[in-house]
Amino acid sequence: MYFGVDYHPEHWVYPYDGTPEAPESRWERDVELMVQAGVNVVRMGEFAWGCYEPAEGKYDFGWMRRVMDLFTKAEIKVVLGTPTASPPVWLAKKHPEILPIDARGLRRHEGTRRAYCMNSNVYWDYCQRIVRELAGALGNHPQLIAWQIDNGLGGHDTEASFNEEARRDWHAWLKAKYETIDRLNELMGTRFWSQGVTDWDQAPMPMAAPTVHNPALLIDWMRFCSDTIVAFARMQRDVLRELTPNLPVTQNLRALTRLFDHFDMAEVMDFVSVDSNATIKTKSAELACEIDMMRSLKKTNIRMPDGDCGFWVIEQKAGNVNWQEVNSLLRPQVVRLFTYQLVSRGACGVLYFLWRQPRIGSEKFYGGVLTHTGRGDNRVYQEIKEIGQELKQLGRVLKGTRIAAESCILTSHDNDWNLKFVNQPNKYFNQREHVQLFYNALHDRNIPVDFARPTEDLSKYKLVIAPSLQLLAGGEADLLKLYVQNGGTLVATFNTGLVDEHHIAPDTGFPHDLTDLFGLEVLEFDPLPPGEENHLTIKGAFAATHLHPAKLWCDAIEPKGCQVLASYAKDFYAGRPAMTMNSFGQGKAIYIGTMSHQFFYYDLIVWLRQMCNLFPLLKVPDTVEVSMREKENTRIYFLLNHQNSPVRISFFKPMHDFLTGKTFTGNYDLPPHGVLVLDEQTAQA
Ligand code: GAL
């Protein structure tokens, strides 16, 4: 198990620390404090281009080698970032054409970070050069165990740039996709508003315009930008693979907030790493959902430094951030709790951002493991030290364990991007919230869940939930049918299959290509404003603990062979089906034509759990989060109390807790923010 920090040694030289005689002397103290905290890995160098190459062609990697040598003695491993997220100012001055141009045609200037166009040949050349020099200088250092590519790709709205080189690549991309202009015009539906083009050069980039661009063009633009980012990362990976083939490559991703296909990106990486703001969010199930999304990005071909099989959290916030209106401190034990949440969901490396609050730059009031004083007598350092000791014990047990899920929620980037376009049927619909309703119901019943794209092999899942795949490709629809045909249980919802992959609406009825699978047709849909509700009349197939509202969207469904599970209580479609089930091949396809409150999804999952033979990991009070990591003959359960008050758990058998080494029987009060790590033999609560 890797446990560490994000360290910026370049911030800690004279005059910010050290002395004129020994400008780098602070580094030794840092290493000592890290060793005491149980740190065994650091990530460094992700913004160090200006220090590595202060003037063009004048390289200095000696300082980083000296830091890495100090880590050799301390047996601390190193991950180095390629420094391409912060091109030095001299480069932007010499080649202003690398600076990105925004949708209004304005240049975004140098002097911060991420100011580059990913289609710039010049920038690619400079990146290849610095990555080669870096790998040549430090790639054989014995402490180096992995590379991180760039930093925060796509962050600060840098997914797209509108430079002439972007236009050139965009046209080449369109040509490769459509082959002929006629095909482009036909599939993009450019007859609308006279958008037809007669030459590739005429295809617009979606720059600021009087009104909305063609959504078919927009979705292609997003795919193109995503392919560009992935290609930029692949280019660096290839250089690193050539020079240091044994070192795995990763990247710090965020929970699907950035506009590129994270599954594609994960394919390019050897293992996934995540930036986590966990500690500043309040709802633990939302965090759990995001962790599961990130864990699910790469399910096979994982190559990690120690041969493990999960993901890393390469930036876990050690304290407050600096961009909220009020950046309050984290309460005691909260960092520990969230560290365990990450570990419980498959993390095999956790590094805290950042080691010490910087004295310089724009992030000086971010929470750090050390405060500005660097003394190590602060509260957070003491807490991290305790976590370090605990994880040392656990690492051995957790090695090689995985999360095994039998249920899955589908997600596709094409669809997510499309749902963000303007002119939606209901602008109050929010896909992330919709997903969370299903996720909460599984999570709160302790049923593990994966995320997957619709094109993955779904056959291992007993239950697949497909919330609002408004943009659904023909091939994806076919795979969903195959899954059900072979015995799977699929749940889909309103706002599904309104357009195909070319953003063309079907003339065969909604949901596109799936009317046979669900045995119904959605004749029309009625988006409702917030606050307005219809009601569901449940037809008895599953037990309802509450009156369930129908909110935001009501599909008027014409049944064509399906069983009706619930209908609407009022309005002109009163009595029409709102929820249905259809047998298809050996499986079942369930359709929910509306959105409801959380209790509906709880009831739904209780019913589906029985139907699909899904078992909760443990039965504990609802407020306790449970997850499990397993390998042959070993099952490790994590119980987390996210409340500010103790929660009583009743153990009917003696239970062994790895953290305290104690065995519990009978009632146990899990303290506020408390954690238990239990093994299989005794885990029958
Ligand atoms: C990350 C970034 C770090 C730092 C951090 C602050 O996304 O990689 O460099 O800026 O955010 O939260």
XYZ file of C-alpha atoms and ligand atoms in Angstrom:
697
model
C 0.000 0.000 0.000
C 1.440 3.343 -1.003
C 1.009 6.210 1.418
C 2.473 9.576 0.677
C 2.362 13.229 -0.176
C 2.638 15.626 -3.089
C 5.923 17.344 -2.529
C 7.270 20.479 -4.202
C 10.938 20.635 -3.185
C 11.455 23.593 -5.544
C 9.374 25.695 -3.109
C 11.670 24.864 -0.213
C 15.039 26.332 -1.068
C 16.658 29.523 0.153
C 15.204 32.201 0.661
C 11.945 30.370 1.515
C 13.763 27.913 3.775
C 17.328 26.657 4.125
C 20.238 29.079 4.465
C 22.448 30.960 2.005
C 25.235 28.454 2.746
C 22.971 25.403 2.471
C 20.028 26.517 0.307
C 18.572 23.009 0.024
C 19.034 21.998 3.658
C 15.309 21.949 4.396
C 14.867 18.888 2.228
C 16.537 16.660 4.799
C 14.137 17.789 7.501
C 11.214 17.136 5.156
C 12.424 13.616 4.551
C 12.774 13.009 8.299
C 9.248 14.225 8.964
C 7.918 12.097 6.106
C 9.603 9.000 7.454
C 8.072 9.648 10.870
C 4.659 9.924 9.256
C 5.000 6.562 7.508
C 5.307 8.113 4.035
C 6.657 5.673 1.458
C 6.014 7.590 -1.764
C 6.029 11.188 -3.019
C 4.840 12.750 -6.238
C 6.974 15.629 -7.460
C 7.882 17.844 -10.350
C 4.538 18.281 -12.096
C 5.043 22.028 -12.485
C 8.833 22.156 -12.511
C 9.546 22.871 -16.201
C 10.799 26.377 -15.423
C 13.251 24.951 -12.872
C 14.360 22.099 -15.139
C 14.854 24.369 -18.163
C 15.184 27.976 -16.980
C 16.237 29.078 -20.467
C 15.730 27.218 -23.719
C 18.047 24.223 -23.988
C 19.723 24.900 -20.608
C 18.681 21.934 -18.546
C 19.152 21.372 -14.849
C 17.851 18.115 -13.415
C 20.592 17.977 -10.770
C 18.445 19.476 -8.024
C 15.730 16.864 -8.543
C 18.324 14.090 -8.554
C 19.614 15.372 -5.212
C 16.099 15.239 -3.748
C 15.584 11.747 -5.096
C 18.897 10.646 -3.605
C 17.694 11.789 -0.195
C 14.621 9.622 -0.687
C 16.821 6.639 -1.510
C 18.264 6.673 1.992
C 14.777 6.993 3.459
C 13.391 4.216 1.219
C 10.718 6.545 -0.083
C 9.631 5.932 -3.681
C 9.011 8.664 -6.225
C 6.450 9.413 -8.929
C 7.497 12.198 -11.256
C 5.058 14.334 -13.160
C 5.938 15.408 -16.676
C 5.949 19.198 -16.340
C 3.901 20.029 -19.423
C 0.996 21.600 -17.509
C 3.079 24.713 -16.965
C 5.130 25.728 -19.986
C 7.747 28.304 -18.984
C 7.156 31.953 -19.834
C 10.124 32.052 -22.263
C 8.385 29.429 -24.395
C 5.147 31.398 -24.655
C 7.126 34.526 -25.476
C 9.072 32.783 -28.217
C 6.057 30.919 -29.610
C 2.867 32.817 -28.752
C 1.065 30.560 -31.228
C 1.029 27.797 -28.581
C -1.294 29.894 -26.404
C -4.903 28.730 -26.621
C -7.632 30.781 -28.274
C -11.071 30.703 -26.687
C -14.514 30.436 -28.282
C -14.677 34.236 -28.685
C -11.424 34.255 -30.583
C -9.437 35.746 -27.703
C -6.043 34.463 -26.689
C -5.610 33.090 -23.155
C -2.282 34.358 -21.961
C 0.837 32.943 -20.316
C 1.816 33.381 -16.684
C -0.372 30.831 -14.882
C -0.682 27.211 -15.984
C -2.336 25.123 -18.717
C -1.960 27.899 -21.308
C -1.389 25.778 -24.397
C -3.239 24.514 -27.420
C -3.057 20.745 -27.619
C -3.108 20.841 -31.414
C 0.039 22.931 -31.628
C 2.854 21.087 -33.411
C 5.355 23.418 -31.796
C 4.012 22.587 -28.344
C 4.078 18.861 -29.069
C 7.741 19.187 -30.097
C 8.681 21.070 -26.939
C 6.772 18.573 -24.793
C 8.490 15.632 -26.410
C 11.826 17.310 -25.877
C 11.348 18.048 -22.163
C 9.855 14.600 -21.514
C 12.817 12.955 -23.287
C 15.320 15.054 -21.363
C 13.559 14.311 -18.079
C 13.321 10.573 -18.708
C 16.942 10.545 -19.903
C 18.164 12.382 -16.793
C 16.066 10.771 -14.071
C 14.321 7.764 -15.634
C 16.889 5.325 -14.283
C 16.807 6.619 -10.731
C 16.232 3.628 -8.429
C 13.522 5.412 -6.450
C 11.372 6.198 -9.472
C 8.380 3.858 -9.684
C 5.950 5.622 -12.045
C 5.283 8.671 -14.190
C 2.356 11.009 -14.018
C 1.548 12.648 -17.363
C 0.959 16.400 -17.279
C -1.318 17.545 -14.461
C -5.061 18.027 -14.406
C -5.543 17.669 -18.169
C -8.605 19.636 -19.256
C -8.691 21.658 -16.029
C -9.545 25.380 -16.040
C -11.719 24.849 -19.149
C -8.790 23.913 -21.331
C -10.413 20.969 -23.087
C -10.955 22.971 -26.262
C -9.001 25.650 -28.057
C -9.932 27.366 -31.291
C -6.501 27.975 -32.790
C -5.866 27.558 -36.509
C -4.063 24.299 -35.787
C -7.124 23.052 -33.950
C -9.156 23.942 -37.045
C -6.699 22.025 -39.247
C -6.933 18.911 -37.054
C -10.709 19.242 -36.737
C -11.101 19.165 -40.492
C -8.810 16.167 -40.760
C -10.840 14.444 -38.042
C -14.107 15.125 -39.867
C -12.640 13.886 -43.125
C -11.470 10.660 -41.499
C -14.914 10.154 -39.993
C -17.215 11.085 -42.867
C -14.965 10.455 -45.883
C -17.146 12.526 -48.214
C -18.693 15.968 -47.879
C -22.057 14.543 -48.887
C -21.971 12.095 -46.053
C -21.038 14.813 -43.584
C -23.928 16.984 -44.768
C -26.357 14.106 -44.626
C -25.415 12.714 -41.228
C -25.013 16.123 -39.632
C -28.340 17.266 -40.988
C -26.870 20.474 -42.367
C -29.978 21.275 -44.445
C -31.232 22.849 -41.242
C -30.569 26.640 -41.225
C -28.458 26.465 -44.410
C -25.563 24.826 -42.614
C -24.411 22.774 -45.621
C -20.736 22.891 -46.596
C -19.091 22.222 -49.931
C -15.540 21.814 -48.681
C -13.970 20.426 -45.483
C -12.448 23.853 -44.826
C -15.919 25.292 -44.401
C -16.935 23.078 -41.469
C -17.136 25.531 -38.564
C -15.577 25.161 -35.157
C -18.383 25.943 -32.690
C -17.148 29.415 -31.798
C -19.273 32.102 -30.167
C -22.255 32.677 -32.486
C -25.670 34.377 -32.318
C -27.401 31.194 -31.266
C -26.880 27.486 -30.727
C -24.738 25.410 -32.999
C -25.974 22.249 -34.667
C -25.924 19.632 -31.863
C -24.620 17.040 -34.339
C -21.644 19.314 -34.982
C -21.231 20.047 -31.278
C -21.151 16.416 -30.248
C -18.528 15.715 -32.907
C -16.517 18.705 -31.704
C -16.554 17.308 -28.175
C -15.454 13.918 -29.481
C -12.690 15.607 -31.454
C -11.493 17.581 -28.397
C -11.553 14.415 -26.328
C -9.539 12.537 -28.966
C -7.078 15.445 -29.010
C -6.495 15.337 -25.246
C -6.147 11.580 -25.267
C -3.687 11.800 -28.194
C -1.648 14.411 -26.294
C -1.406 12.068 -23.298
C -0.638 9.084 -25.535
C 2.176 11.002 -27.209
C 3.856 11.502 -23.824
C 3.162 7.953 -22.755
C 4.817 6.636 -25.909
C 7.974 8.642 -25.284
C 8.099 7.358 -21.710
C 7.429 3.764 -22.749
C 10.250 3.944 -25.235
C 12.753 5.287 -22.705
C 11.586 3.629 -19.484
C 9.495 0.619 -20.539
C 9.293 -0.791 -17.023
C 7.760 2.253 -15.411
C 3.966 2.478 -15.434
C 2.280 5.695 -16.452
C -0.668 7.361 -14.780
C -2.482 10.672 -14.725
C -4.460 12.605 -12.136
C -8.118 12.512 -13.184
C -11.146 14.102 -11.559
C -14.540 12.494 -11.188
C -15.799 12.978 -14.733
C -16.029 16.754 -14.498
C -13.681 17.416 -17.370
C -14.893 17.172 -20.907
C -12.992 14.228 -22.297
C -13.717 10.551 -22.383
C -12.194 9.222 -19.180
C -12.588 5.618 -20.289
C -10.521 6.365 -23.406
C -7.955 8.123 -21.254
C -7.800 5.199 -18.830
C -7.005 2.895 -21.757
C -3.935 4.969 -22.514
C -2.749 4.909 -18.891
C -1.310 1.894 -17.079
C -3.303 2.726 -13.987
C -5.802 5.368 -12.965
C -5.067 8.049 -10.414
C -7.566 10.433 -8.970
C -7.640 13.902 -7.434
C -10.053 13.871 -4.533
C -11.655 16.858 -2.876
C -13.412 14.352 -0.656
C -12.981 16.246 2.532
C -14.945 19.305 1.481
C -18.065 17.521 0.266
C -20.730 16.745 2.758
C -22.568 13.751 1.375
C -20.634 10.555 1.759
C -22.760 8.658 -0.796
C -21.919 11.245 -3.451
C -18.265 10.762 -2.742
C -18.652 7.010 -2.783
C -20.365 7.315 -6.164
C -17.519 9.348 -7.585
C -14.926 6.948 -6.228
C -16.776 4.021 -7.801
C -16.936 5.883 -11.116
C -13.208 6.433 -11.088
C -12.417 2.915 -9.924
C -14.503 1.595 -12.807
C -12.613 3.456 -15.528
C -10.028 0.742 -15.900
C -11.091 -2.788 -15.156
C -8.423 -4.735 -17.035
C -4.761 -4.410 -18.107
C -3.878 -2.551 -14.931
C -0.134 -2.175 -14.450
C 0.796 -0.627 -11.113
C 4.167 -0.096 -9.453
C 3.749 -2.974 -7.005
C 1.658 -5.204 -9.259
C -1.543 -4.297 -7.424
C -4.874 -3.985 -9.215
C -6.788 -0.891 -8.072
C -6.275 2.827 -8.458
C -4.390 5.598 -6.697
C -5.590 8.777 -5.124
C -2.645 10.900 -6.095
C -4.096 14.092 -4.598
C -6.242 13.665 -1.517
C -6.833 17.077 0.033
C -5.124 17.115 3.416
C -7.231 20.012 4.606
C -9.210 22.986 3.379
C -9.182 24.160 -0.242
C -8.685 27.823 -1.186
C -11.538 28.477 -3.592
C -14.661 28.330 -1.446
C -16.139 31.514 -0.026
C -15.203 30.323 3.443
C -12.472 27.712 3.613
C -13.132 26.150 7.000
C -10.794 23.693 8.653
C -11.529 19.998 8.510
C -12.735 18.595 11.777
C -10.487 16.089 13.594
C -10.661 12.523 12.236
C -12.357 13.586 9.004
C -9.273 13.149 6.825
C -8.864 9.697 8.329
C -12.466 8.773 7.620
C -12.247 9.835 3.986
C -8.921 8.129 3.544
C -10.612 4.917 4.644
C -13.508 5.559 2.316
C -11.068 5.688 -0.595
C -9.183 2.621 0.573
C -12.415 0.731 1.208
C -13.419 1.317 -2.425
C -10.197 0.031 -3.927
C -7.483 2.686 -3.576
C -4.035 1.127 -3.242
C -2.169 4.398 -2.963
C -3.167 7.594 -1.166
C -1.047 10.749 -1.409
C -2.020 13.949 0.342
C -2.055 17.292 -1.395
C 0.137 18.926 -0.327
C 3.079 18.336 1.938
C 3.490 21.856 3.273
C 1.488 25.029 2.813
C 3.550 27.018 0.310
C 4.917 30.414 1.242
C 4.728 31.504 -2.385
C 2.209 31.448 -5.195
C -1.560 31.276 -5.414
C -2.134 28.174 -3.283
C -0.509 29.366 -0.066
C -3.651 29.001 2.059
C -4.506 25.484 0.935
C -4.512 23.077 3.838
C -1.286 21.063 3.938
C 0.076 18.162 5.935
C 2.489 20.713 7.406
C 1.601 24.352 7.950
C 3.791 27.229 6.747
C 6.059 26.780 9.754
C 7.085 23.313 8.633
C 7.596 22.280 12.261
C 5.451 19.146 12.271
C 3.775 19.943 15.584
C 0.431 20.718 13.926
C -2.798 18.746 14.244
C -3.052 17.525 10.644
C 0.495 16.174 10.605
C -0.249 14.193 13.762
C -3.418 12.777 12.228
C -1.687 11.797 8.990
C 1.031 10.128 11.038
C -1.576 7.975 12.778
C -3.178 7.015 9.477
C 0.268 6.142 8.144
C 0.864 3.735 11.015
C -2.523 2.073 10.529
C -2.174 1.647 6.792
C 1.222 0.053 7.220
C -0.522 -2.791 9.055
C -3.358 -3.029 6.567
C -1.272 -2.902 3.419
C -0.231 -6.535 3.666
C -3.810 -7.748 4.052
C -5.184 -5.572 1.282
C -2.589 -6.368 -1.375
C -4.261 -7.928 -4.396
C -7.815 -7.446 -3.132
C -10.525 -6.087 -5.429
C -14.034 -4.753 -5.288
C -16.426 -7.262 -6.843
C -19.744 -5.825 -7.998
C -22.703 -7.652 -9.504
C -24.668 -4.524 -10.303
C -23.711 -1.754 -12.634
C -24.786 1.731 -13.700
C -24.187 2.711 -17.313
C -22.609 5.987 -18.246
C -21.409 7.380 -21.540
C -19.538 10.582 -22.148
C -21.297 11.242 -25.455
C -24.565 11.158 -23.582
C -23.347 13.277 -20.673
C -22.047 15.963 -23.042
C -25.249 15.872 -25.032
C -27.338 16.310 -21.889
C -25.448 19.524 -21.189
C -26.441 21.104 -24.507
C -29.015 23.874 -24.336
C -32.535 23.271 -25.682
C -33.138 20.264 -23.448
C -36.763 19.214 -22.916
C -36.318 20.087 -19.245
C -33.387 22.233 -18.164
C -33.992 21.236 -14.544
C -33.182 17.634 -15.292
C -29.735 16.806 -13.972
C -28.208 13.493 -14.960
C -25.746 13.453 -12.091
C -28.637 13.770 -9.605
C -30.576 11.109 -11.445
C -27.654 8.683 -11.271
C -27.244 9.492 -7.598
C -30.828 8.436 -6.808
C -30.123 4.931 -8.099
C -26.659 4.894 -6.613
C -27.911 5.913 -3.141
C -30.427 3.114 -3.166
C -27.708 0.536 -3.873
C -25.126 2.183 -1.650
C -27.427 2.574 1.356
C -28.331 -1.105 1.099
C -24.636 -2.016 0.910
C -24.790 -3.435 -2.590
C -21.537 -2.818 -4.485
C -21.847 -1.171 -7.872
C -19.596 -0.661 -10.886
C -19.936 1.909 -13.623
C -19.514 0.906 -17.259
C -19.986 2.233 -20.732
C -22.816 0.623 -22.663
C -20.272 -0.956 -25.013
C -18.575 -2.997 -22.282
C -19.259 -6.668 -21.716
C -22.134 -6.527 -19.248
C -22.671 -10.260 -18.957
C -21.123 -10.517 -15.492
C -23.736 -8.198 -13.970
C -27.008 -9.437 -12.513
C -28.484 -5.944 -12.679
C -27.715 -3.116 -15.098
C -29.194 0.352 -14.644
C -29.180 2.728 -17.597
C -30.406 6.148 -16.468
C -31.421 8.569 -19.237
C -29.184 7.568 -22.126
C -30.729 10.307 -24.247
C -28.067 9.860 -26.909
C -27.925 6.165 -27.635
C -25.948 4.731 -30.526
C -27.477 1.903 -32.549
C -24.635 -0.406 -31.512
C -25.190 0.417 -27.844
C -28.891 -0.360 -28.141
C -28.030 -3.730 -29.712
C -25.670 -4.578 -26.857
C -28.331 -3.760 -24.274
C -30.666 -6.164 -26.066
C -27.992 -8.823 -26.116
C -27.491 -8.424 -22.370
C -31.195 -8.909 -21.633
C -31.600 -11.604 -24.261
C -28.982 -13.635 -22.388
C -30.724 -13.353 -19.049
C -29.779 -9.939 -17.669
C -32.067 -7.513 -15.873
C -31.957 -4.022 -17.321
C -33.571 -0.906 -15.873
C -33.832 2.108 -18.189
C -35.677 5.359 -17.739
C -37.331 8.352 -19.383
C -35.090 10.507 -21.581
C -33.613 7.447 -23.261
C -32.987 7.030 -26.969
C -34.258 10.436 -28.066
C -31.420 10.670 -30.582
C -28.919 8.317 -32.162
C -25.143 8.778 -32.396
C -25.597 11.318 -35.221
C -28.054 13.293 -33.146
C -30.936 12.279 -35.386
C -34.292 11.628 -33.706
C -35.881 8.262 -34.587
C -39.006 7.968 -36.739
C -39.741 4.544 -35.279
C -40.790 5.778 -31.840
C -38.965 6.342 -28.553
C -36.814 4.923 -27.112
C -34.755 4.695 -30.285
C -34.124 1.066 -31.288
C -35.429 -0.261 -27.967
C -39.221 -0.286 -28.317
C -39.091 -4.068 -28.847
C -36.824 -4.606 -25.848
C -39.204 -2.769 -23.504
C -42.394 -3.843 -25.297
C -43.679 -0.278 -25.420
C -43.529 3.008 -27.229
C -43.227 6.433 -25.630
C -45.800 8.453 -27.563
C -44.926 11.826 -26.075
C -43.199 13.144 -22.983
C -44.270 15.850 -20.608
C -41.463 17.675 -18.800
C -42.718 19.188 -15.524
C -41.433 22.336 -13.846
C -39.834 21.926 -10.409
C -42.500 21.725 -7.728
C -45.173 20.286 -10.005
C -45.923 16.613 -9.422
C -47.960 13.720 -10.722
C -48.292 10.526 -8.670
C -47.593 6.890 -9.243
C -50.211 4.229 -8.727
C -48.226 1.071 -8.064
C -49.821 -2.054 -9.492
C -48.658 -4.438 -6.817
C -45.519 -5.932 -8.345
C -43.393 -4.311 -5.682
C -44.132 -2.984 -2.240
C -44.346 0.780 -1.837
C -43.405 2.257 1.519
C -44.604 5.751 0.542
C -46.789 7.553 -1.957
C -44.391 8.066 -4.814
C -44.470 11.270 -6.842
C -43.685 11.544 -10.552
C -41.440 14.565 -11.059
C -39.704 16.547 -13.797
C -40.668 14.277 -16.671
C -43.602 12.009 -17.506
C -43.456 9.675 -20.489
C -46.851 8.872 -21.974
C -46.350 5.186 -22.683
C -48.247 2.952 -25.069
C -47.755 -0.642 -23.845
C -46.984 -3.114 -26.608
C -46.779 -6.380 -24.754
C -45.123 -5.233 -21.514
C -46.478 -5.701 -18.007
C -47.550 -2.450 -16.336
C -46.001 -1.955 -12.878
C -47.212 1.567 -12.152
C -49.361 4.193 -13.815
C -49.911 7.944 -13.505
C -52.627 9.121 -11.141
C -53.681 12.337 -12.868
C -53.572 14.646 -15.865
C -54.651 13.664 -19.366
C -52.381 10.638 -19.276
C -53.875 9.381 -15.972
C -54.005 5.593 -16.059
C -51.246 5.343 -18.677
C -48.231 3.251 -17.698
C -45.415 5.033 -15.894
C -43.356 1.942 -15.158
C -43.269 -1.361 -17.022
C -41.502 -4.702 -17.293
C -41.028 -6.806 -20.387
C -39.638 -10.305 -20.819
C -37.119 -10.353 -23.613
C -35.209 -13.538 -24.400
C -34.169 -14.933 -21.056
C -34.091 -11.601 -19.251
C -36.204 -8.704 -18.122
C -36.313 -5.106 -19.310
C -37.798 -2.605 -16.874
C -38.703 0.916 -17.952
C -39.338 3.841 -15.595
C -40.969 6.735 -17.453
C -40.510 9.343 -14.748
C -38.320 10.568 -11.908
C -39.378 10.195 -8.292
C -38.112 10.874 -4.780
C -35.422 8.821 -3.061
C -37.904 6.451 -1.321
C -39.106 5.191 -4.686
C -35.582 4.098 -5.576
C -35.182 2.415 -2.189
C -38.358 0.423 -2.830
C -37.227 -0.347 -6.343
C -33.882 -1.728 -5.177
C -35.465 -3.824 -2.421
C -37.616 -5.452 -5.112
C -34.791 -5.811 -7.656
C -32.450 -7.177 -5.018
C -34.724 -10.146 -4.529
C -35.442 -10.575 -8.201
C -31.760 -10.556 -9.135
C -30.375 -12.353 -6.074
C -28.231 -9.468 -4.975
C -27.046 -9.633 -1.401
C -26.028 -6.761 0.857
C -22.477 -7.066 2.093
C -23.511 -6.785 5.738
C -26.614 -5.776 7.604
C -25.800 -2.728 9.660
C -27.668 0.515 10.421
C -28.306 2.603 7.285
C -25.983 5.381 8.358
C -22.959 3.082 8.341
C -21.214 2.829 4.997
C -19.983 -0.654 4.196
C -17.695 -1.881 1.470
C -15.634 -4.948 0.902
C -12.355 -5.832 -0.791
C -11.703 -9.438 -1.569
C -9.320 -11.952 -3.005
C -9.170 -15.707 -2.761
C -9.927 -16.751 0.828
C -9.924 -13.190 2.114
C -12.722 -10.712 2.555
C -12.068 -7.424 4.250
C -15.064 -5.340 5.305
C -14.886 -1.626 6.028
C -17.520 0.006 8.235
C -17.513 3.802 8.248
C -19.553 6.060 10.466
C -20.080 9.360 8.657
C -22.175 10.789 11.492
C -21.184 13.181 14.225
C -22.648 10.779 16.766
C -21.896 7.133 17.636
C -23.808 4.348 15.854
C -24.633 1.098 17.622
C -23.768 -2.085 15.741
C -24.787 -5.526 17.021
C -22.363 -8.341 16.382
C -23.755 -11.821 16.754
C -20.364 -13.424 16.477
C -16.955 -12.309 17.751
C -15.407 -9.869 15.291
C -11.780 -9.077 14.714
C -10.849 -5.476 13.897
C -7.536 -5.048 12.082
C -7.027 -1.502 13.255
C -7.201 -2.051 16.982
C -6.444 -5.771 16.994
C -9.474 -6.161 19.269
C -12.276 -8.667 18.977
C -15.802 -7.395 19.523
C -18.971 -9.223 20.489
C -22.492 -7.997 21.207
C -23.133 -4.303 20.891
C -20.427 -1.990 19.754
C -20.748 1.781 19.503
C -18.853 2.922 16.440
C -17.645 6.400 17.443
C -18.357 9.561 15.397
C -16.277 9.381 12.178
C -15.105 5.955 13.354
C -13.837 3.119 11.159
C -13.747 -0.653 11.548
C -11.849 -3.023 9.297
C -13.091 -6.585 9.770
C -12.222 -9.918 8.232
C -14.527 -12.545 6.810
C -14.511 -15.224 9.483
C -16.060 -12.968 12.062
C -18.030 -10.575 9.931
C -21.507 -12.002 10.433
C -23.104 -8.950 12.026
C -5.395 19.922 -8.459
C -4.084 20.276 -9.078
C -3.113 20.766 -8.032
C -3.723 21.808 -7.178
C -4.997 21.272 -6.637
C -5.681 22.235 -5.763
O -6.320 19.637 -9.452
O -3.581 19.140 -9.691
O -1.986 21.269 -8.664
O -3.915 22.985 -7.886
O -5.873 20.934 -7.673
O -6.867 21.655 -5.340
